[in-house]
Amino acid sequence: MNVLYLSPHYPVHFGLFVERLHARGVNVFGITDQHDSALRPELRNALTAHYRVDSLNNSEQVFAACR
């Protein structure tokens, strides 16, 4: 199963959900406005891929990341 997750880093407890999905074999693709280094290591390791956009309010960037 694949899950596309917007803003998995905020609020912090959302990252716990991503970690649990990963533990059950789910591929989680995260889209954030944060650099890799700003993500908690546990969250970063639970993401199958991380796509950074300048702003989550910019729908064109978010749609491009989804593609």
mmCIF file of C-alpha atoms in Angstrom:
data_model
loop_
_atom_site.group_PDB
_atom_site.id
_atom_site.type_symbol
_atom_site.label_atom_id
_atom_site.label_comp_id
_atom_site.label_asym_id
_atom_site.label_seq_id
_atom_site.Cartn_x
_atom_site.Cartn_y
_atom_site.Cartn_z
ATOM 1 C CA MET A 1 0.000 0.000 0.000
ATOM 2 C CA ASN A 2 1.154 3.557 -0.726
ATOM 3 C CA VAL A 3 0.147 6.657 1.218
ATOM 4 C CA LEU A 4 0.792 10.250 0.220
ATOM 5 C CA TYR A 5 0.988 12.349 3.371
ATOM 6 C CA LEU A 6 0.965 16.151 3.395
ATOM 7 C CA SER A 7 2.838 17.767 6.251
ATOM 8 C CA PRO A 8 3.696 14.622 8.227
ATOM 9 C CA HIS A 9 5.960 16.682 10.494
ATOM 10 C CA TYR A 10 3.292 18.992 11.925
ATOM 11 C CA PRO A 11 1.895 18.617 14.460
ATOM 12 C CA VAL A 12 4.547 16.320 15.888
ATOM 13 C CA HIS A 13 2.141 13.476 16.686
ATOM 14 C CA PHE A 14 1.360 13.091 12.951
ATOM 15 C CA GLY A 15 4.872 11.695 12.590
ATOM 16 C CA LEU A 16 3.993 8.885 14.984
ATOM 17 C CA PHE A 17 1.193 7.804 12.640
ATOM 18 C CA VAL A 18 3.682 7.726 9.741
ATOM 19 C CA GLU A 19 6.078 5.625 11.831
ATOM 20 C CA ARG A 20 3.312 3.116 12.607
ATOM 21 C CA LEU A 21 2.312 2.904 8.937
ATOM 22 C CA HIS A 22 5.935 2.234 8.001
ATOM 23 C CA ALA A 23 6.185 -0.475 10.680
ATOM 24 C CA ARG A 24 3.271 -2.250 8.974
ATOM 25 C CA GLY A 25 4.938 -2.189 5.570
ATOM 26 C CA VAL A 26 3.170 0.834 4.103
ATOM 27 C CA ASN A 27 5.136 3.084 1.722
ATOM 28 C CA VAL A 28 4.671 6.655 2.948
ATOM 29 C CA PHE A 29 5.556 9.545 0.652
ATOM 30 C CA GLY A 30 5.747 12.842 2.528
ATOM 31 C CA ILE A 31 5.373 16.341 1.128
ATOM 32 C CA THR A 32 6.622 19.107 3.407
ATOM 33 C CA ASP A 33 7.958 22.629 3.387
ATOM 34 C CA GLN A 34 10.926 21.523 5.523
ATOM 35 C CA HIS A 35 14.435 20.390 4.622
ATOM 36 C CA ASP A 36 15.363 16.777 5.359
ATOM 37 C CA SER A 37 17.598 17.899 8.210
ATOM 38 C CA ALA A 38 14.633 19.618 9.928
ATOM 39 C CA LEU A 39 12.620 16.395 10.179
ATOM 40 C CA ARG A 40 12.923 14.189 13.245
ATOM 41 C CA PRO A 41 15.235 11.271 12.394
ATOM 42 C CA GLU A 42 12.495 8.741 13.219
ATOM 43 C CA LEU A 43 10.114 10.426 10.799
ATOM 44 C CA ARG A 44 12.737 10.806 8.101
ATOM 45 C CA ASN A 45 13.550 7.076 8.342
ATOM 46 C CA ALA A 46 9.868 6.112 8.199
ATOM 47 C CA LEU A 47 9.260 8.000 4.945
ATOM 48 C CA THR A 48 9.782 6.091 1.721
ATOM 49 C CA ALA A 49 10.449 9.423 0.030
ATOM 50 C CA HIS A 50 10.348 13.057 1.073
ATOM 51 C CA TYR A 51 9.459 15.836 -1.342
ATOM 52 C CA ARG A 52 10.112 19.408 -0.291
ATOM 53 C CA VAL A 53 8.108 22.330 -1.659
ATOM 54 C CA ASP A 54 8.664 26.018 -0.942
ATOM 55 C CA SER A 55 5.179 26.379 0.496
ATOM 56 C CA LEU A 56 2.362 23.952 1.144
ATOM 57 C CA ASN A 57 0.025 26.808 0.198
ATOM 58 C CA ASN A 58 1.381 26.727 -3.360
ATOM 59 C CA SER A 59 -0.959 24.222 -4.990
ATOM 60 C CA GLU A 60 1.093 24.020 -8.203
ATOM 61 C CA GLN A 61 4.175 22.901 -6.272
ATOM 62 C CA VAL A 62 2.189 20.415 -4.204
ATOM 63 C CA PHE A 63 0.493 18.939 -7.285
ATOM 64 C CA ALA A 64 3.892 18.672 -9.015
ATOM 65 C CA ALA A 65 5.270 16.832 -5.959
ATOM 66 C CA CYS A 66 2.304 14.445 -6.106
ATOM 67 C CA ARG A 67 3.086 13.572 -9.694
#
